[in-house]
Tab-separated table of C-alpha atoms and ligand atoms in Angstrom:
chain	number	residue	atom	x	y	z
P	253	UNK	CA	76.141	133.749	-121.328
P	254	UNK	CA	77.408	131.772	-118.442
P	255	UNK	CA	79.648	133.395	-115.669
P	256	UNK	CA	83.587	132.706	-115.160
P	257	UNK	CA	83.743	130.271	-112.176
P	258	UNK	CA	85.269	132.281	-109.469
P	259	UNK	CA	87.913	130.701	-107.324
P	260	UNK	CA	87.637	131.696	-103.615
P	261	UNK	CA	90.616	131.102	-101.519
P	262	UNK	CA	90.662	129.191	-98.456
P	263	UNK	CA	90.625	131.660	-95.609
P	264	UNK	CA	93.364	129.740	-93.976
P	265	UNK	CA	95.638	131.314	-96.643
P	266	UNK	CA	94.099	134.740	-95.911
P	267	UNK	CA	94.808	134.200	-92.619
P	268	UNK	CA	98.747	133.318	-93.418
P	269	UNK	CA	98.969	136.227	-95.881
P	270	UNK	CA	97.854	138.608	-93.187
P	271	UNK	CA	100.379	137.192	-90.551
P	272	UNK	CA	103.032	137.110	-92.978
P	273	UNK	CA	102.598	140.884	-93.614
P	274	UNK	CA	102.786	141.405	-89.688
P	275	UNK	CA	106.056	139.174	-89.753
P	276	UNK	CA	107.578	140.953	-92.566
P	277	UNK	CA	107.167	144.437	-90.400
P	278	UNK	CA	108.890	142.814	-87.510
P	279	UNK	CA	112.136	142.071	-89.821
P	280	UNK	CA	111.206	137.966	-89.735
P	281	UNK	CA	113.642	136.426	-91.871
P	282	UNK	CA	111.249	134.511	-94.171
P	283	UNK	CA	107.427	135.880	-93.383
P	284	UNK	CA	105.813	133.688	-95.378
P	285	UNK	CA	107.210	130.648	-94.635
P	286	UNK	CA	107.155	131.599	-90.836
P	287	UNK	CA	103.323	131.951	-91.231
P	288	UNK	CA	102.692	128.828	-92.275
P	289	UNK	CA	104.819	127.086	-89.909
P	290	UNK	CA	102.853	129.071	-87.026
P	291	UNK	CA	99.426	127.731	-89.165
P	292	UNK	CA	100.543	123.828	-89.580
P	293	UNK	CA	101.358	123.980	-86.051
P	294	UNK	CA	97.706	125.323	-84.603
P	295	UNK	CA	96.104	123.014	-86.959
P	296	UNK	CA	98.541	120.355	-85.833
P	297	UNK	CA	99.328	119.054	-89.409
P	298	UNK	CA	102.760	119.117	-91.382
P	299	UNK	CA	103.355	122.394	-93.266
P	300	UNK	CA	102.945	120.608	-96.756
P	301	UNK	CA	99.555	119.353	-96.026
P	302	UNK	CA	98.380	122.828	-95.696
P	303	UNK	CA	98.070	122.611	-99.431
P	304	UNK	CA	95.510	119.626	-99.174
P	305	UNK	CA	93.157	121.352	-96.693
P	306	UNK	CA	89.900	122.270	-98.346
P	307	UNK	CA	88.070	123.260	-95.157
P	308	UNK	CA	88.306	126.598	-93.453
P	309	UNK	CA	90.093	126.637	-90.104
P	310	UNK	CA	87.836	126.333	-87.146
P	311	UNK	CA	87.658	128.738	-84.620
P	312	UNK	CA	89.810	126.899	-82.149
P	313	UNK	CA	92.309	126.926	-84.253
P	314	UNK	CA	92.315	130.386	-85.212
P	315	UNK	CA	92.600	130.822	-81.875
P	316	UNK	CA	95.251	129.178	-81.526
P	317	UNK	CA	97.189	130.511	-84.719
P	318	UNK	CA	96.543	134.027	-82.972
P	319	UNK	CA	98.264	132.870	-79.698
P	320	UNK	CA	101.398	131.459	-81.589
P	321	UNK	CA	101.441	134.411	-83.555
P	322	UNK	CA	101.290	136.673	-80.843
P	323	UNK	CA	104.075	135.038	-79.442
P	324	UNK	CA	106.307	134.985	-82.552
P	325	UNK	CA	105.548	139.155	-83.174
P	326	UNK	CA	106.787	139.701	-79.399
P	327	UNK	CA	110.097	138.402	-81.191
P	328	UNK	CA	110.168	134.737	-79.527
P	329	UNK	CA	112.311	132.669	-81.792
P	330	UNK	CA	110.154	130.985	-84.302
P	331	UNK	CA	111.776	127.258	-83.205
P	332	UNK	CA	110.601	128.181	-79.518
P	333	UNK	CA	107.028	128.458	-80.485
P	334	UNK	CA	107.020	125.533	-82.662
P	335	UNK	CA	108.907	123.538	-79.972
P	336	UNK	CA	110.808	121.989	-82.735
P	337	UNK	CA	114.089	123.045	-84.548
P	338	UNK	CA	115.244	121.066	-87.923
P	339	UNK	CA	119.020	120.007	-87.603
P	340	UNK	CA	120.896	117.814	-90.318
P	341	UNK	CA	117.700	116.546	-91.641
P	342	UNK	CA	115.685	115.739	-88.687
P	343	UNK	CA	113.549	117.468	-86.050
P	344	UNK	CA	114.704	118.184	-82.516
P	345	UNK	CA	112.623	118.815	-79.397
P	346	UNK	CA	114.032	122.669	-78.432
P	347	UNK	CA	112.262	125.194	-76.183
P	348	UNK	CA	112.929	128.239	-73.679
P	349	UNK	CA	116.062	127.894	-71.963
P	350	UNK	CA	117.703	125.905	-74.835
P	351	UNK	CA	120.221	126.954	-77.792
P	352	UNK	CA	118.341	126.570	-81.051
P	353	UNK	CA	121.060	124.659	-83.153
P	354	UNK	CA	121.826	126.507	-86.256
P	355	UNK	CA	122.192	125.545	-89.489
P	356	UNK	CA	125.892	126.685	-89.673
P	357	UNK	CA	126.805	123.915	-87.018
P	358	UNK	CA	125.936	121.222	-89.914
P	359	UNK	CA	129.020	122.227	-91.356
P	360	UNK	CA	130.899	121.103	-87.702
P	361	UNK	CA	128.970	117.856	-88.142
P	362	UNK	CA	130.040	117.013	-91.852
P	363	UNK	CA	133.456	118.091	-91.156
P	364	UNK	CA	133.884	115.886	-87.984
P	365	UNK	CA	132.215	113.294	-89.952
P	366	UNK	CA	134.249	113.219	-92.700
P	367	UNK	CA	137.607	113.118	-90.818
P	368	UNK	CA	136.122	110.453	-88.107
P	369	UNK	CA	135.082	107.966	-91.205
P	370	UNK	CA	138.620	108.538	-92.485
P	371	UNK	CA	140.249	107.751	-88.681
P	372	UNK	CA	137.824	104.815	-88.472
P	373	UNK	CA	138.419	102.995	-91.919
P	374	UNK	CA	140.257	100.433	-90.924
P	375	UNK	CA	137.045	98.628	-89.402
P	376	UNK	CA	138.072	98.965	-85.852
P	377	UNK	CA	135.151	100.025	-83.258
P	378	UNK	CA	134.215	103.355	-82.523
P	379	UNK	CA	134.730	106.412	-82.424
P	380	UNK	CA	133.576	107.322	-79.248
P	381	UNK	CA	132.606	110.969	-79.245
P	382	UNK	CA	132.295	113.834	-76.498
P	383	UNK	CA	129.643	116.791	-77.486
P	384	UNK	CA	130.762	119.506	-75.092
P	385	UNK	CA	127.939	121.904	-74.551
P	386	UNK	CA	125.501	119.556	-76.482
P	387	UNK	CA	122.407	121.350	-75.801
P	388	UNK	CA	119.830	119.871	-77.471
P	389	UNK	CA	121.965	117.083	-78.370
P	390	UNK	CA	121.992	117.998	-82.082
P	391	UNK	CA	125.800	117.589	-82.733
P	392	UNK	CA	126.212	114.126	-81.153
P	393	UNK	CA	122.955	112.956	-82.439
P	394	UNK	CA	123.477	113.685	-86.097
P	395	UNK	CA	127.040	112.170	-85.697
P	396	UNK	CA	125.506	109.234	-84.395
P	397	UNK	CA	123.351	108.613	-87.184
P	398	UNK	CA	125.863	109.477	-89.804
P	399	UNK	CA	128.712	107.165	-88.327
P	400	UNK	CA	126.901	103.435	-87.307
P	401	UNK	CA	129.867	102.358	-85.052
P	402	UNK	CA	129.964	105.421	-83.064
P	403	UNK	CA	129.133	106.508	-79.672
P	404	UNK	CA	129.029	109.171	-77.537
P	405	UNK	CA	128.418	110.980	-74.275
P	406	UNK	CA	126.342	114.891	-74.508
P	407	UNK	CA	127.882	117.258	-71.697
P	408	UNK	CA	126.042	120.461	-70.530
P	409	UNK	CA	125.782	122.581	-67.777
P	410	UNK	CA	122.242	122.925	-68.231
P	411	UNK	CA	119.607	120.356	-66.749
P	412	UNK	CA	117.349	121.477	-69.465
P	413	UNK	CA	119.517	120.652	-72.164
P	414	UNK	CA	120.477	117.059	-70.742
P	415	UNK	CA	116.898	116.236	-70.386
P	416	UNK	CA	115.925	117.707	-73.530
P	417	UNK	CA	119.010	115.905	-75.548
P	418	UNK	CA	117.567	112.609	-73.690
P	419	UNK	CA	114.502	113.159	-75.123
P	420	UNK	CA	115.927	113.869	-78.479
P	421	UNK	CA	117.602	110.813	-78.501
P	422	UNK	CA	114.687	108.574	-77.859
P	423	UNK	CA	112.842	110.265	-80.384
P	424	UNK	CA	115.464	109.032	-83.038
P	425	UNK	CA	116.102	105.808	-81.529
P	426	UNK	CA	119.726	106.755	-80.560
P	427	UNK	CA	119.463	106.358	-76.633
P	428	UNK	CA	121.351	102.810	-76.732
P	429	UNK	CA	124.591	104.288	-78.320
P	430	UNK	CA	124.905	107.486	-76.085
P	431	UNK	CA	124.478	109.094	-72.900
P	432	UNK	CA	123.803	112.641	-71.716
P	433	UNK	CA	125.215	114.065	-68.204
P	434	UNK	CA	125.820	117.599	-66.308
P	435	UNK	CA	128.973	118.793	-66.232
P	436	UNK	CA	131.418	121.549	-66.679
P	437	UNK	CA	133.270	121.270	-70.208
P	438	UNK	CA	135.466	118.081	-69.655
P	439	UNK	CA	136.114	118.683	-65.726
P	440	UNK	CA	136.707	115.179	-64.001
P	441	UNK	CA	136.744	113.245	-67.370
P	442	UNK	CA	138.867	110.326	-67.486
P	443	UNK	CA	142.239	110.458	-69.652
P	444	UNK	CA	141.725	108.573	-73.283
P	445	UNK	CA	138.232	108.289	-72.673
P	446	UNK	CA	137.345	109.380	-76.071
P	447	UNK	CA	138.515	109.483	-79.748
P	448	UNK	CA	136.963	113.024	-80.783
P	449	UNK	CA	135.918	116.205	-78.613
P	450	UNK	CA	133.334	117.902	-80.679
P	451	UNK	CA	131.798	121.237	-79.381
P	452	UNK	CA	129.932	124.352	-80.513
P	453	UNK	CA	130.985	126.246	-77.085
P	454	UNK	CA	129.527	129.738	-76.253
P	455	UNK	CA	131.823	132.062	-78.205
P	456	UNK	CA	130.069	135.562	-78.221
P	457	UNK	CA	132.442	138.224	-76.912
P	458	UNK	CA	130.293	140.047	-74.101
P	459	UNK	CA	130.885	143.603	-76.037
P	460	UNK	CA	129.066	142.212	-78.928
P	461	UNK	CA	125.478	141.252	-76.934
P	462	UNK	CA	123.993	145.214	-77.990
P	463	UNK	CA	124.080	144.363	-81.448
P	464	UNK	CA	122.295	141.088	-81.199
P	465	UNK	CA	118.729	140.543	-83.040
P	466	UNK	CA	116.241	140.453	-79.948
P	467	UNK	CA	115.301	136.859	-80.489
P	468	UNK	CA	118.607	135.863	-79.557
P	469	UNK	CA	119.344	138.376	-77.123
P	470	UNK	CA	116.024	138.413	-75.091
P	471	UNK	CA	115.394	134.531	-75.167
P	472	UNK	CA	118.459	132.316	-75.785
P	473	UNK	CA	120.309	131.390	-72.435
P	474	UNK	CA	123.572	133.588	-71.708
P	475	UNK	CA	125.496	130.724	-70.690
P	476	UNK	CA	124.876	129.071	-74.121
P	477	UNK	CA	126.231	132.447	-75.867
P	478	UNK	CA	128.788	134.544	-74.296
P	479	UNK	CA	131.953	133.489	-73.289
P	480	UNK	CA	133.860	136.408	-71.609
P	481	UNK	CA	135.132	139.802	-72.629
P	482	UNK	CA	136.893	138.410	-75.954
P	483	UNK	CA	134.390	135.434	-76.471
P	484	UNK	CA	137.448	132.611	-75.818
P	485	UNK	CA	137.166	131.990	-72.270
P	486	UNK	CA	135.104	128.530	-72.788
P	487	UNK	CA	137.435	127.499	-75.528
P	488	UNK	CA	140.714	128.142	-73.496
P	489	UNK	CA	139.690	126.101	-70.917
P	490	UNK	CA	138.448	123.239	-73.387
P	491	UNK	CA	141.600	122.943	-75.328
P	492	UNK	CA	144.046	121.810	-72.620
P	493	UNK	CA	141.042	119.793	-71.298
P	494	UNK	CA	140.564	117.883	-74.634
P	495	UNK	CA	144.466	117.233	-74.665
P	496	UNK	CA	143.736	115.371	-71.849
P	497	UNK	CA	140.819	112.968	-72.278
P	498	UNK	CA	142.021	112.523	-76.214
P	499	UNK	CA	144.522	109.315	-77.117
P	500	UNK	CA	147.105	109.989	-79.658
P	501	UNK	CA	145.584	110.367	-82.751
P	502	UNK	CA	142.395	111.755	-81.333
P	503	UNK	CA	140.473	114.551	-83.028
P	504	UNK	CA	139.246	117.947	-81.785
P	505	UNK	CA	136.746	119.650	-83.722
P	506	UNK	CA	135.247	123.195	-82.366
P	507	UNK	CA	133.087	125.683	-83.971
P	508	UNK	CA	134.183	129.265	-83.428
P	509	UNK	CA	133.443	132.885	-84.039
P	510	UNK	CA	134.033	134.527	-87.269
P	511	UNK	CA	136.852	136.808	-86.403
P	512	UNK	CA	138.443	134.013	-84.050
P	513	UNK	CA	140.502	131.634	-85.883
P	514	UNK	CA	143.927	133.117	-85.377
P	515	UNK	CA	143.292	133.324	-81.570
P	516	UNK	CA	141.899	129.401	-81.479
P	517	UNK	CA	144.732	128.420	-83.621
P	518	UNK	CA	147.075	130.151	-81.438
P	519	UNK	CA	145.690	128.105	-78.174
P	520	UNK	CA	146.607	124.842	-80.197
P	521	UNK	CA	150.170	124.059	-78.293
P	522	UNK	CA	152.533	122.786	-80.867
P	523	UNK	CA	153.838	120.359	-78.772
P	524	UNK	CA	150.546	118.691	-77.938
P	525	UNK	CA	148.722	119.262	-81.279
P	526	UNK	CA	149.101	118.230	-85.245
P	527	UNK	CA	147.580	118.944	-88.116
P	528	UNK	CA	145.682	121.984	-87.283
P	529	UNK	CA	142.991	123.237	-89.760
P	530	UNK	CA	140.741	125.650	-90.062
P	531	UNK	CA	137.524	125.001	-92.433
P	532	UNK	CA	135.466	127.737	-93.613
P	533	UNK	CA	131.662	127.933	-93.940
P	534	UNK	CA	129.808	128.065	-96.966
P	535	UNK	CA	129.906	131.696	-97.162
P	536	UNK	CA	133.589	131.180	-96.910
P	537	UNK	CA	134.609	132.378	-93.575
P	538	UNK	CA	136.386	130.450	-91.171
P	539	UNK	CA	134.395	129.010	-88.598
P	540	UNK	CA	135.490	125.636	-87.778
P	541	UNK	CA	139.009	124.750	-86.002
P	542	UNK	CA	140.334	120.796	-86.407
P	543	UNK	CA	143.029	119.457	-84.464
P	544	UNK	CA	144.630	116.008	-83.775
P	545	UNK	CA	146.234	115.238	-80.647
P	546	UNK	CA	149.944	114.461	-80.919
P	547	UNK	CA	152.364	112.392	-79.200
P	548	UNK	CA	152.655	113.243	-75.409
W	640	LIG	C1	126.117	127.298	-78.493
W	640	LIG	S1	125.339	126.064	-77.657
W	640	LIG	C2	125.166	124.862	-78.511
W	640	LIG	C3	124.471	123.753	-78.007
W	640	LIG	C4	124.391	122.494	-79.332
W	640	LIG	N1	125.546	122.125	-78.818
W	640	LIG	C5	124.281	123.063	-80.644
W	640	LIG	O1	124.787	123.325	-81.237
W	640	LIG	O2	123.247	123.321	-80.938
W	640	LIG	C6	126.319	125.928	-75.814
W	640	LIG	C7	126.323	125.030	-75.173
W	640	LIG	O3	127.336	124.985	-73.951
W	640	LIG	C8	126.638	124.785	-72.647
W	640	LIG	N2	127.878	125.249	-71.970
W	640	LIG	C9	128.094	126.803	-71.565
W	640	LIG	N3	129.152	126.616	-70.685
W	640	LIG	C10	129.395	124.730	-70.436
W	640	LIG	C11	130.130	124.666	-69.606
W	640	LIG	N4	131.383	125.224	-69.016
W	640	LIG	N5	129.893	123.170	-69.372
W	640	LIG	C12	129.230	122.727	-70.269
W	640	LIG	N6	128.175	123.336	-70.795
W	640	LIG	C13	128.357	124.752	-71.170
W	640	LIG	C14	125.233	125.796	-73.023
W	640	LIG	O4	124.392	125.595	-72.087
W	640	LIG	C15	124.682	125.271	-74.304
W	640	LIG	O5	123.649	124.153	-74.083
C-alpha cells in the first residue's frame, strides 16, 4: 500500500499565520492581510508573489520580518512600517511624520473630478487646482491622473510633506504638471490663481483625541489631525481664503468630519458661494462639502 502524499506547508505561511494571530490580539483590522504585507516587504517581493514562492524564508528574511512585525505590534501604523500607502489605485510613499492617505478621501477626489470634468467640458485648458494640506500629495496627484488637462499646486506647512509629495509626483511621472510648496493654507496666494481649491484639512476636535486608536493618536502628526476645540479652525480660515483665490465659477471641495456638515455649510456665506452641496460617503455619512464661487 502506498502512503498518501503529505503536503508540507511552506514555513513562510506558518510565520504568516503566527504573526496574524499576534496581530489579531492587538486588534489589527485585517491581521492576515497585514502579516502577508509584512512578509512580502521583508522578502522584497509584491504580496501576490508570496503564493508562488516554494523555498522557505532565509534567516535574514525572517529577521527582517520579525523587526517589521515588532514595529506593527507596538501599534505603529502598517503604512509607516511598509513605507507605502495605496490611494486611488496607486502606491504613494509615506512615513513617520506624514498623514496616511485614507480610502474615504478617494470620495473627495471622485466628487471634485466629476465637477471639474463638467466645468471644463468645453475644452478650455485647465483646471488649475490647489490642494491645501497636501500631505503625500495624494489628492492632487489622483486628480492629475484623472484629469489630463489639469495642473496644480500642493501646499503644506510640513517640509517633510512637501518633499514626499514631490517624490510621489516624480514616481508617478506627474512632476511637470504640479509643484509643491510650503505655506500656511492659502496665505499669500494671488486672486484668481486657481480654478479649484480642494482640501482634506485637519478637522478633528481636540476633545476627541483620547478616543482615537493609538496608531493614529501616538503616531500621525498632530497638525494633520487636530484643529482646535471644535475641529473647525482650519476650515474657518480656509473658506474666505479660497473665496479670494478662486474666480467666479471656481470650485471649493472640502472633506469634513462626520458631524460637521451643518457648521461648514453655515460658514459658506451666501453672498460669496453658490450651489452648496453636501455629499455622503459610501456609508451615507456627510463627509464632503462643495461650493461654487459666485460673482463678487
Ligand atoms: C488630514 S491631512 C491631509 C493630507 C492629504 N491631503 C491627504 O488627504 O492624505 C492634513 C494636512 O494639512 C497639513 N496642514 C495642517 N495645517 C496646515 C496649514 N495651516 N497650512 C498648510 N498645511 C497644513 C498637515 O501638515 C497635513 O499634511
